[in-house]
Coordinates of C-alpha atoms in Angstrom, one line a residue:
Chain A
M49 CA 25.1 -34.1 4.1
P50 CA 25.0 -30.4 1.6
R51 CA 24.9 -28.9 5.0
R52 CA 28.1 -30.9 6.6
F53 CA 29.8 -29.2 3.1
L54 CA 29.1 -25.7 3.8
R55 CA 30.1 -26.1 6.9
V56 CA 33.5 -28.0 6.4
A57 CA 34.2 -25.7 3.4
A58 CA 32.9 -22.4 5.0
V59 CA 35.6 -23.3 7.8
L60 CA 38.2 -24.3 5.5
L61 CA 37.9 -21.1 3.6
L62 CA 38.2 -19.5 7.0
V63 CA 41.4 -20.3 7.8
V64 CA 42.8 -20.0 3.8
T65 CA 41.7 -16.3 3.9
G66 CA 42.2 -15.3 7.4
A67 CA 38.9 -13.8 7.6
P68 CA 38.2 -12.5 10.9
L69 CA 36.3 -14.9 12.9
G70 CA 36.6 -12.8 16.2
A71 CA 36.1 -9.7 14.5
Q72 CA 31.8 -8.6 15.4
A73 CA 32.4 -10.3 19.0
A74 CA 34.4 -7.6 20.0
V75 CA 31.5 -5.2 18.8
D76 CA 30.6 -2.9 22.3
Q77 CA 27.1 -3.8 21.5
D78 CA 25.8 -2.6 25.4
G79 CA 27.3 0.2 24.6
A80 CA 25.9 1.1 20.5
R81 CA 22.3 0.0 22.8
A82 CA 22.4 2.9 25.9
F83 CA 23.9 5.5 23.1
I84 CA 20.5 4.6 21.6
D85 CA 18.6 4.9 24.1
T86 CA 20.3 8.2 25.2
L87 CA 20.2 10.3 22.2
G88 CA 16.5 8.6 21.4
D89 CA 15.7 10.2 25.0
R90 CA 17.4 13.8 24.5
T91 CA 15.7 13.3 20.8
V92 CA 11.7 13.3 22.7
E93 CA 13.3 16.2 25.3
I94 CA 13.7 18.4 22.0
L95 CA 10.1 17.8 20.9
Q96 CA 8.6 17.6 24.2
D97 CA 9.8 21.2 25.4
D98 CA 7.2 23.7 24.7
A99 CA 9.4 26.5 26.0
L100 CA 11.5 26.1 22.2
S101 CA 10.7 28.1 19.3
S102 CA 10.2 25.6 16.2
Q103 CA 13.3 27.9 15.1
E104 CA 15.5 27.0 18.1
R105 CA 13.9 23.0 17.5
I106 CA 15.5 22.7 14.3
Q107 CA 18.6 24.8 16.1
A108 CA 19.0 21.9 18.5
F109 CA 18.0 19.5 16.5
R110 CA 20.8 20.1 14.0
Q111 CA 23.0 19.9 17.1
L112 CA 21.6 16.8 17.8
F113 CA 22.1 14.9 14.8
R114 CA 26.3 16.4 14.1
E115 CA 26.6 14.5 17.1
G116 CA 24.9 11.9 17.3
F117 CA 25.6 11.2 13.3
A118 CA 28.3 10.5 10.9
V119 CA 27.0 12.5 8.8
P120 CA 30.2 13.3 6.5
T121 CA 30.2 9.0 6.1
I122 CA 27.2 9.1 5.8
A123 CA 27.1 12.2 2.6
R124 CA 30.3 10.3 0.7
F125 CA 28.7 6.9 1.2
V126 CA 25.5 8.7 0.0
L127 CA 27.8 10.1 -2.8
G128 CA 29.5 7.2 -3.9
R129 CA 31.6 6.8 -6.4
Y130 CA 30.6 10.2 -7.8
W131 CA 32.7 11.9 -4.9
R132 CA 35.5 11.9 -7.3
S133 CA 34.5 13.3 -10.6
A134 CA 32.8 16.3 -8.3
S135 CA 35.8 19.6 -7.6
E136 CA 36.6 20.1 -4.0
Q137 CA 34.7 23.0 -3.9
Q138 CA 31.1 21.2 -4.9
Q139 CA 32.5 18.5 -2.5
Q140 CA 32.2 20.6 0.0
E141 CA 29.0 22.4 -1.0
Y142 CA 28.0 19.0 -1.2
L143 CA 28.5 18.3 2.2
S144 CA 26.7 21.2 4.1
L145 CA 23.6 20.1 1.3
F146 CA 23.5 17.1 2.5
E147 CA 23.5 18.1 6.0
D148 CA 20.8 20.9 5.5
L149 CA 18.7 18.2 3.8
V150 CA 18.4 15.2 6.7
V151 CA 17.9 18.3 9.3
E152 CA 15.1 20.3 7.1
T153 CA 13.8 16.7 6.3
Y154 CA 13.1 15.6 9.8
A155 CA 11.9 18.6 10.2
R156 CA 8.9 18.4 8.4
R157 CA 7.8 15.6 10.7
F158 CA 8.9 17.9 14.5
N159 CA 5.2 19.5 13.5
E160 CA 3.6 16.1 13.5
Y161 CA 4.8 15.1 16.7
S162 CA 2.2 13.6 18.9
G163 CA 3.7 11.4 21.4
E164 CA 5.7 8.5 20.1
T165 CA 7.6 6.4 22.2
F166 CA 10.4 4.7 21.0
E167 CA 11.9 0.8 22.8
I168 CA 14.9 -0.7 22.0
T169 CA 14.4 -4.4 20.9
S170 CA 17.7 -6.4 20.9
T171 CA 20.8 -5.2 19.3
R172 CA 22.7 -7.6 16.5
P173 CA 26.6 -7.0 14.9
Q174 CA 26.2 -5.9 11.6
G175 CA 28.8 -5.8 8.6
E176 CA 32.1 -5.7 10.1
Q177 CA 33.2 -3.2 12.9
D178 CA 29.0 -1.9 13.4
V179 CA 26.1 -2.6 15.7
Q180 CA 22.4 -2.7 14.6
V181 CA 20.7 -1.4 17.1
Q182 CA 16.4 -2.7 16.7
T183 CA 13.6 -0.1 17.6
R184 CA 9.9 0.2 17.6
I185 CA 8.0 3.4 17.3
V186 CA 5.3 3.3 19.3
R187 CA 2.5 5.7 17.8
S188 CA -1.0 6.2 18.6
D189 CA -1.8 6.7 15.8
G190 CA -1.0 4.3 13.3
P191 CA 0.9 0.8 13.9
P192 CA 4.4 0.5 15.4
V193 CA 6.9 1.2 12.9
N194 CA 10.4 -0.8 12.9
V195 CA 13.5 1.2 12.9
A196 CA 17.1 0.1 13.2
W197 CA 19.9 2.3 13.4
R198 CA 23.0 1.3 12.3
V199 CA 26.0 2.3 15.6
R200 CA 29.5 2.4 14.8
E201 CA 32.0 3.1 17.2
R202 CA 34.5 6.2 16.7
E203 CA 37.3 7.6 18.8
D204 CA 35.2 9.7 20.7
G205 CA 31.9 7.9 20.7
F206 CA 29.1 6.3 19.4
Q207 CA 27.9 7.6 16.5
I208 CA 24.5 6.2 13.4
V209 CA 26.2 5.9 9.9
D210 CA 22.4 4.2 8.8
V211 CA 19.3 4.1 9.1
E212 CA 16.8 1.2 8.1
V213 CA 12.9 1.6 8.8
E214 CA 11.5 -1.7 8.2
G215 CA 14.8 -3.6 6.6
V216 CA 14.8 -1.0 4.3
S217 CA 18.5 0.8 4.4
M218 CA 18.0 4.7 3.9
A219 CA 21.3 5.4 3.0
L220 CA 20.8 3.4 0.1
T221 CA 18.5 4.3 -1.4
Q222 CA 19.6 7.7 -0.7
R223 CA 22.7 6.4 -2.7
N224 CA 20.7 4.8 -5.4
E225 CA 18.3 7.5 -5.7
F226 CA 20.9 10.2 -6.3
A227 CA 22.9 8.4 -8.0
A228 CA 20.1 8.3 -10.9
I229 CA 20.2 12.1 -10.4
I230 CA 23.2 12.6 -11.9
Q231 CA 23.2 9.7 -14.2
R232 CA 20.3 10.8 -15.7
N233 CA 22.4 14.2 -16.3
G234 CA 24.8 13.0 -18.4
G235 CA 27.2 11.8 -15.2
N236 CA 26.9 15.0 -13.5
V237 CA 27.4 16.2 -10.1
E238 CA 26.2 19.7 -10.6
P239 CA 22.0 18.8 -11.4
L240 CA 22.1 17.4 -7.7
L241 CA 23.5 20.0 -5.9
Q242 CA 20.9 22.1 -8.0
A243 CA 18.1 19.7 -6.7
L244 CA 19.5 19.2 -3.8
R245 CA 19.1 23.3 -2.7
R246 CA 16.0 23.5 -4.6
E247 CA 14.5 20.7 -2.2
I248 CA 15.8 22.4 0.6
E249 CA 14.3 25.4 -0.5
T250 CA 11.4 23.9 -0.6
A251 CA 11.4 22.4 2.7
R252 CA 12.2 25.4 4.0
S253 CA 9.9 27.5 3.4
R254 CA 7.3 25.0 4.0
N255 CA 9.0 23.8 7.8
S256 CA 8.9 28.0 8.9
A257 CA 5.7 28.3 7.1
G258 CA 3.7 25.0 9.6
Chain B
M810 CA -9.6 -8.7 -28.4
D811 CA -13.1 -10.3 -27.9
D812 CA -14.7 -6.8 -26.7
T813 CA -17.2 -7.5 -29.4
T814 CA -18.2 -11.0 -27.5
L815 CA -18.3 -9.4 -23.7
I816 CA -20.4 -6.6 -24.8
G817 CA -22.7 -8.3 -27.5
G818 CA -24.3 -11.0 -25.4
K819 CA -25.9 -10.7 -22.9
T820 CA -26.1 -14.4 -22.3
V821 CA -21.7 -14.5 -22.1
D822 CA -21.2 -17.2 -19.5
T823 CA -20.1 -14.8 -16.4
R824 CA -17.8 -17.4 -15.5
R825 CA -15.7 -17.6 -18.9
R826 CA -15.3 -13.6 -19.3
G827 CA -13.3 -14.0 -15.7
R828 CA -11.3 -16.7 -16.8
R829 CA -10.3 -14.0 -20.0
L830 CA -10.2 -10.8 -18.2
R831 CA -7.8 -13.3 -15.5
A832 CA -5.9 -14.5 -18.8
S833 CA -5.6 -11.4 -20.3
L834 CA -3.9 -9.6 -17.6
A835 CA -1.0 -12.9 -16.7
G836 CA -1.0 -12.3 -21.0
L837 CA -0.4 -8.9 -20.4
V838 CA 2.0 -9.4 -17.6
A839 CA 4.2 -12.1 -19.4
A840 CA 3.9 -9.2 -22.2
A841 CA 5.7 -6.9 -19.9
A842 CA 7.9 -9.9 -18.6
L843 CA 9.4 -11.4 -22.1
A844 CA 9.5 -6.9 -22.8
G845 CA 12.1 -7.3 -19.9
C846 CA 14.3 -10.0 -21.5
A847 CA 15.0 -8.4 -24.0
G848 CA 17.6 -6.1 -22.4
T849 CA 18.6 -7.8 -19.7
G850 CA 22.0 -5.0 -19.3
Q851 CA 24.1 -5.1 -16.3
G852 CA 24.2 -1.7 -15.2
D853 CA 27.9 -0.9 -14.8
G854 CA 29.0 0.1 -11.9
S855 CA 30.3 -1.1 -9.0
A856 CA 28.0 -3.6 -7.2
L857 CA 25.9 -1.9 -4.5
D858 CA 24.8 0.7 -7.3
R859 CA 24.2 -1.8 -9.8
V860 CA 20.3 -1.6 -10.8
N861 CA 19.0 -3.8 -13.4
D862 CA 16.8 -1.1 -15.1
P863 CA 17.8 -1.2 -18.6
L864 CA 14.1 -0.7 -19.2
E865 CA 14.3 3.0 -17.6
P866 CA 12.7 5.3 -19.9
A867 CA 9.6 2.8 -20.8
N868 CA 9.2 1.9 -16.8
R869 CA 9.3 5.9 -15.9
V870 CA 6.4 7.0 -17.8
I871 CA 4.2 3.4 -16.7
F872 CA 4.8 4.8 -13.5
A873 CA 4.0 8.2 -14.1
A874 CA 0.7 6.8 -15.6
N875 CA 0.2 4.6 -12.3
Q876 CA 1.2 8.2 -10.5
A877 CA -2.1 9.3 -12.0
V878 CA -4.3 6.9 -11.6
D879 CA -3.1 6.9 -8.6
T880 CA -4.4 10.4 -8.3
V881 CA -7.4 10.1 -9.7
V882 CA -8.9 6.6 -8.7
L883 CA -6.8 4.7 -6.6
R884 CA -6.2 7.0 -3.4
P885 CA -9.7 8.9 -3.2
V886 CA -11.0 5.3 -3.1
A887 CA -8.6 4.1 -0.5
V888 CA -9.0 7.1 1.3
T889 CA -12.4 7.5 1.3
Y890 CA -12.2 3.5 2.7
G891 CA -9.6 4.2 5.6
T892 CA -12.1 7.4 6.6
W893 CA -15.4 6.0 6.8
V894 CA -15.2 1.8 7.1
P895 CA -14.2 1.9 11.1
E896 CA -11.7 0.2 11.9
P897 CA -12.5 -2.8 13.1
I898 CA -14.5 -3.7 10.0
Q899 CA -10.7 -2.6 7.8
Y900 CA -9.4 -5.3 10.3
N901 CA -12.1 -8.1 9.6
V902 CA -11.9 -7.4 5.9
R903 CA -7.9 -7.2 5.8
S904 CA -8.0 -10.4 8.0
F905 CA -10.6 -12.0 5.4
L906 CA -8.6 -11.0 2.3
R907 CA -5.3 -12.7 3.8
N908 CA -7.3 -15.7 4.6
L909 CA -8.2 -16.0 1.1
R910 CA -4.7 -16.5 0.2
S911 CA -4.0 -19.0 2.0
P912 CA -3.7 -21.7 -0.3
L913 CA -1.4 -20.0 -2.7
I914 CA 0.8 -18.9 0.8
I915 CA 0.8 -22.8 1.7
A916 CA 1.6 -23.9 -1.8
N917 CA 4.3 -21.5 -2.2
E918 CA 5.5 -22.4 1.4
L919 CA 5.5 -25.6 0.7
L920 CA 7.6 -25.1 -2.8
Q921 CA 9.7 -23.0 -1.3
G922 CA 10.6 -26.1 1.3
D923 CA 9.8 -24.2 4.1
W924 CA 7.8 -27.2 6.2
E925 CA 7.0 -24.9 9.2
G926 CA 6.0 -21.9 7.1
A927 CA 3.6 -24.1 5.6
E928 CA 2.5 -25.5 9.3
R929 CA 2.2 -22.2 10.2
A930 CA 0.5 -21.3 7.0
T931 CA -1.5 -24.1 7.5
A932 CA -2.4 -23.6 11.5
R933 CA -3.8 -19.9 10.3
F934 CA -5.7 -20.9 7.7
F935 CA -8.2 -23.7 9.8
V936 CA -7.7 -22.3 12.8
N937 CA -9.4 -18.6 11.7
T938 CA -11.6 -20.4 8.9
I939 CA -13.3 -22.2 11.7
A940 CA -12.8 -20.6 14.9
G941 CA -12.1 -16.7 13.1
A942 CA -15.6 -16.7 11.8
G943 CA -14.6 -18.0 7.8
G944 CA -11.5 -16.0 8.2
I945 CA -12.6 -11.9 9.1
V946 CA -11.1 -12.7 12.8
D947 CA -7.4 -13.5 13.0
I948 CA -7.6 -15.3 16.2
A949 CA -4.1 -17.3 14.9
G950 CA -2.6 -14.2 14.7
D951 CA -4.1 -12.1 17.8
N952 CA -4.9 -15.2 20.0
L953 CA -2.0 -18.0 18.9
G954 CA 0.8 -16.2 18.3
I955 CA 1.0 -16.8 14.6
P956 CA 1.4 -14.1 12.7
F957 CA 0.9 -14.5 8.9
E958 CA 3.7 -14.1 6.8
P959 CA 2.8 -13.0 3.2
E960 CA 4.3 -14.9 0.8
D961 CA 4.3 -15.1 -3.1
F962 CA 5.2 -16.6 -6.2
G963 CA 8.1 -14.4 -6.9
Q964 CA 9.2 -15.5 -4.0
T965 CA 9.7 -18.7 -4.4
L966 CA 11.0 -18.2 -7.8
A967 CA 13.5 -16.8 -5.9
V968 CA 14.5 -20.0 -3.3
W969 CA 14.9 -21.8 -6.7
G970 CA 17.4 -19.6 -7.4
V971 CA 16.1 -17.0 -10.4
D972 CA 17.6 -14.5 -10.4
S973 CA 14.9 -10.6 -9.9
G974 CA 16.0 -10.2 -13.7
P975 CA 15.3 -6.0 -14.7
Y976 CA 13.0 -3.7 -13.0
I977 CA 10.0 -3.3 -14.3
V978 CA 6.7 -1.0 -13.1
L979 CA 4.0 -2.5 -14.4
P980 CA 0.2 -1.1 -15.2
L981 CA -1.9 -1.0 -12.5
F982 CA 0.3 -3.3 -10.3
G983 CA 3.2 -0.9 -10.0
P984 CA 7.1 -2.1 -9.2
S985 CA 7.9 -5.4 -9.5
T986 CA 10.7 -7.6 -11.4
L987 CA 11.3 -9.6 -14.2
R988 CA 10.9 -12.5 -11.6
D989 CA 8.4 -10.6 -9.7
A990 CA 5.6 -10.4 -12.5
T991 CA 6.0 -14.0 -13.8
G992 CA 4.9 -14.6 -10.5
L993 CA 1.5 -12.9 -10.4
G994 CA 0.7 -14.1 -13.9
V995 CA 1.1 -17.6 -12.8
E996 CA -1.0 -16.7 -9.6
M997 CA -3.5 -15.3 -11.1
V998 CA -4.1 -18.3 -13.0
A999 CA -3.6 -20.8 -10.4
D1000 CA -4.6 -18.8 -7.3
P1001 CA -7.3 -22.2 -6.0
V1002 CA -9.5 -20.0 -4.6
T1003 CA -10.3 -17.7 -7.6
N1004 CA -10.8 -21.5 -9.4
Q1005 CA -12.6 -22.7 -6.5
L1006 CA -15.7 -20.6 -7.7
D1007 CA -14.6 -20.6 -11.8
W1008 CA -15.8 -24.0 -11.1
G1009 CA -19.2 -22.7 -10.1
L1010 CA -19.5 -23.5 -6.6
L1011 CA -20.3 -19.8 -5.8
D1012 CA -21.4 -16.8 -8.3
E1013 CA -17.9 -15.7 -8.9
T1014 CA -18.3 -12.0 -9.3
P1015 CA -17.7 -10.7 -5.9
M1016 CA -14.2 -12.4 -6.7
E1017 CA -13.8 -10.7 -9.8
Y1018 CA -14.3 -7.5 -8.3
V1019 CA -15.2 -7.5 -4.7
R1020 CA -11.9 -8.9 -4.0
P1021 CA -9.3 -6.9 -5.9
G1022 CA -10.9 -3.9 -5.7
L1023 CA -11.1 -4.1 -1.5
T1024 CA -7.3 -5.4 -1.8
A1025 CA -6.3 -3.0 -3.4
A1026 CA -8.5 -0.6 -1.4
D1027 CA -6.9 -1.9 1.9
T1028 CA -3.1 -2.1 0.8
R1029 CA -3.3 1.5 -0.1
Y1030 CA -5.0 2.6 2.5
R1031 CA -2.4 1.2 4.5
T1032 CA 0.8 2.0 2.5
L1033 CA -0.3 6.1 1.9
E1034 CA 1.7 7.0 4.6
A1035 CA 4.8 5.3 3.7
T1036 CA 5.1 6.9 0.3
D1037 CA 3.8 9.6 0.9
E1038 CA 6.9 9.9 2.7
L1039 CA 9.2 8.5 0.8
E1040 CA 8.0 10.6 -2.1
A1041 CA 8.1 14.1 0.7
S1042 CA 11.8 12.9 1.2
S1043 CA 13.0 12.2 -2.5
L1044 CA 14.9 14.1 -4.9
D1045 CA 14.1 11.6 -7.8
Y1046 CA 10.5 9.8 -6.5
Y1047 CA 11.1 7.3 -8.9
A1048 CA 14.5 5.8 -8.5
A1049 CA 13.9 5.7 -4.4
V1050 CA 10.4 3.5 -4.9
R1051 CA 12.6 1.5 -7.2
S1052 CA 15.3 1.0 -4.3
F1053 CA 13.1 0.7 -1.6
Y1054 CA 10.7 -1.9 -4.1
L1055 CA 14.2 -3.7 -4.5
Q1056 CA 15.3 -3.4 -0.7
D1057 CA 12.1 -4.8 0.6
R1058 CA 11.9 -7.7 -1.9
A1059 CA 14.8 -9.1 -0.5
R1060 CA 13.7 -9.2 2.7
Q1061 CA 10.7 -10.3 2.5
I1062 CA 12.5 -13.3 0.3
T1063 CA 14.6 -13.9 3.6
D1064 CA 11.5 -14.3 5.8
G1065 CA 12.7 -11.2 7.3
A1066 CA 15.9 -12.0 8.0
S1067 CA 18.0 -9.5 6.9
Q1068 CA 17.1 -7.8 10.0
E1069 CA 18.6 -9.9 11.8
G1070 CA 22.0 -11.0 9.6
G1071 CA 21.4 -9.2 5.9
S1072 CA 22.0 -5.9 4.7
D1073 CA 25.3 -6.2 5.6
F1074 CA 26.6 -4.0 2.6
E1075 CA 30.0 -2.2 4.1
I1076 CA 29.8 2.3 4.8
P1077 CA 33.4 2.7 5.0
D1078 CA 34.9 5.1 7.2
Y1079 CA 35.3 8.5 5.7
D1080 CA 37.4 11.4 7.9
E1081 CA 35.5 13.3 10.1
T1082 CA 37.6 16.4 9.3
G1083 CA 36.7 18.6 5.9
D1084 CA 39.8 17.6 4.4
T1085 CA 38.4 14.4 2.7
A1086 CA 39.2 15.8 -0.5
S1087 CA 42.4 15.8 -0.7
R1088 CA 43.0 12.6 1.6
P1089 CA 44.3 9.6 -1.4
E1090 CA 40.6 8.1 -2.8
R1091 CA 42.5 4.6 -2.0
T1092 CA 42.0 5.2 2.2
A1093 CA 39.0 5.7 1.6
V1094 CA 37.7 3.6 -1.1
G1095 CA 34.4 1.4 -0.5
V1096 CA 33.9 -2.2 -1.6
A1097 CA 31.0 -0.6 -3.2
E1098 CA 33.5 0.7 -5.8
V1099 CA 35.5 -2.4 -6.6
P1100 CA 34.7 -4.3 -9.4
G1101 CA 35.6 -7.2 -8.1
A1102 CA 33.7 -7.2 -5.0
R1103 CA 30.5 -7.1 -6.7
A1104 CA 29.7 -11.5 -6.2
S1105 CA 29.7 -10.9 -2.8
V1106 CA 27.3 -8.0 -2.3
T1107 CA 25.1 -8.9 -5.6
G1108 CA 22.4 -10.3 -2.9
I1109 CA 20.7 -6.7 -2.1
V1110 CA 19.8 -6.8 -5.6
L1111 CA 18.0 -9.7 -5.4
D1112 CA 20.5 -12.2 -6.9
L1113 CA 19.9 -14.8 -4.1
P1114 CA 22.4 -18.0 -4.6
A1115 CA 20.7 -20.9 -5.8
L1116 CA 19.7 -22.9 -2.7
E1117 CA 17.5 -26.5 -3.5
P1118 CA 13.7 -26.3 -2.3
G1119 CA 14.7 -29.1 0.3
S1120 CA 17.3 -26.6 2.5
A1121 CA 14.4 -24.7 4.3
E1122 CA 16.9 -23.8 7.5
A1123 CA 19.5 -22.8 5.4
S1124 CA 16.8 -20.6 3.1
A1125 CA 14.6 -19.1 5.8
A1126 CA 18.6 -17.7 7.0
E1127 CA 20.3 -16.8 3.6
P1128 CA 21.2 -13.0 4.0
P1129 CA 20.1 -11.1 0.9
A1130 CA 23.7 -9.1 1.6
A1131 CA 26.6 -10.7 2.2
D1132 CA 29.1 -9.0 4.3
T1133 CA 32.0 -7.1 1.9
A1134 CA 34.9 -7.3 3.1
S1135 CA 38.4 -5.5 2.1
P1136 CA 39.0 -4.9 -1.3
A1137 CA 41.8 -7.8 -1.6
E1138 CA 39.6 -10.4 -0.5
P1139 CA 36.3 -10.5 -2.0
Q1140 CA 35.2 -14.1 -0.9
T1141 CA 36.0 -13.7 2.3
A1142 CA 33.5 -11.4 2.9
A1143 CA 30.9 -13.9 2.3
L1144 CA 31.6 -16.5 4.8
P1145 CA 31.3 -15.3 8.3
T1146 CA 27.2 -14.7 7.4
L1147 CA 27.8 -18.7 6.3
V1148 CA 29.1 -19.9 9.0
L1149 CA 26.4 -17.9 11.1
D1150 CA 22.9 -19.4 8.9
I1151 CA 24.9 -23.2 9.0
E1152 CA 25.4 -23.5 12.5
P1153 CA 24.4 -20.4 14.7
A1154 CA 25.8 -22.2 17.7
A1155 CA 29.4 -21.7 16.5
Y1156 CA 28.7 -17.9 17.4

């Protein structure tokens, strides 16, 4: 009885409010899947290319990252409402720092690469316009890790807007983290930028040392 | 407390001591939980950013203390355990510890009205206890395709509609919430396995020390990689762990349904070119920044809607986060998900 009621109520509300029922059906799941497949293969290629120096590898990855990830979109989502309180100069610096942070964070893992492979397990619509492509990273030295890629179709192809590791959104985690830093510093964006600069610096010296 | 009696007579009944230890631990948890009650303030800001952590200063202190304990005790023990105990034995230990939780898991599945979950947990318990040599081999998971599903009383409370309450970092136990800490306290007192042994059927000492010890070593060893990764890539480890914990719990409560239907908060499309700053904010504004949309996104911070214990299917499929549509019409957002839950065929 309550289920029927809920169903009727839901349908009614949908009709009344005009929520797009068919919107998710239009999302190109196969395209998103193929996109992740290609991107994954290209990443593995870079990781396995012994001809590349560690610097070249990071550079190649940065290129791939810019292409495959909607970096400004992610960066702005992560900063949330504090974007508005930042000056234009701070905004520009933040965008470039964010990219550096992600690139250097991933670069750290390159040295640890030991033949992991990935397989796509399924896809589903996510949110209003995205597709979630679920993959399993198979490792030789530990249990497999479930990583889901939130993919959005844009004018010039697909791009990733979020990564979920075992169901935890990296964008949301980072957003909460950045907000905590800003709040602890009286709502100022500058201390966050400082922390980012410091973190990138540390990561760089560690990566080049490795 | 009664330390003197503990140290004083050697004749102290170990059973009673065990009970008292557990009771005081439960008391500690309850006290922390109550302390959390005092300041159930909602953080300001938007729905996605709403972090219910009024005790943050105290939590950070406990978090730091826990990290110190981890560095000095827990981590070395876990590393030693992981390095020196052969992998097959680790597997046996893990299977055995999980099997010991079976009665609690079955009870929680029943309390949540998840009959299928209860059936699976019961099947696991019998198969592994009998055919798996008392639970040291996970026959059900390995051969019958019935994997272990973690359930606890905190999750049950969530399914009953209890709000997560404020975030609390418990001494030694780590990240929790008022609700989850309450669940932990209840389980400490109510675990049939420990209570059964308290009744004198077996010497309780192994249960009192070996079980928690092994559980801690096993759990810590398995999470080492993830926590190291998170710590290395975070700027504020406390905030990262808090976000991680809350998201992970939301997923557990829906039994992983979030992988199929949750975490559907919207990520607004920002301009790809560099002129984002000059654009009027309204075009780029996300639902996350609209207070009116709060209700539709609260699930992401563990505010699950109240569900009857009987509505098992609905609860299992209920994702933690609802869609967030355009700012103007926040309620429409939750609906596609609702339809999905109730009538998958409608898709």
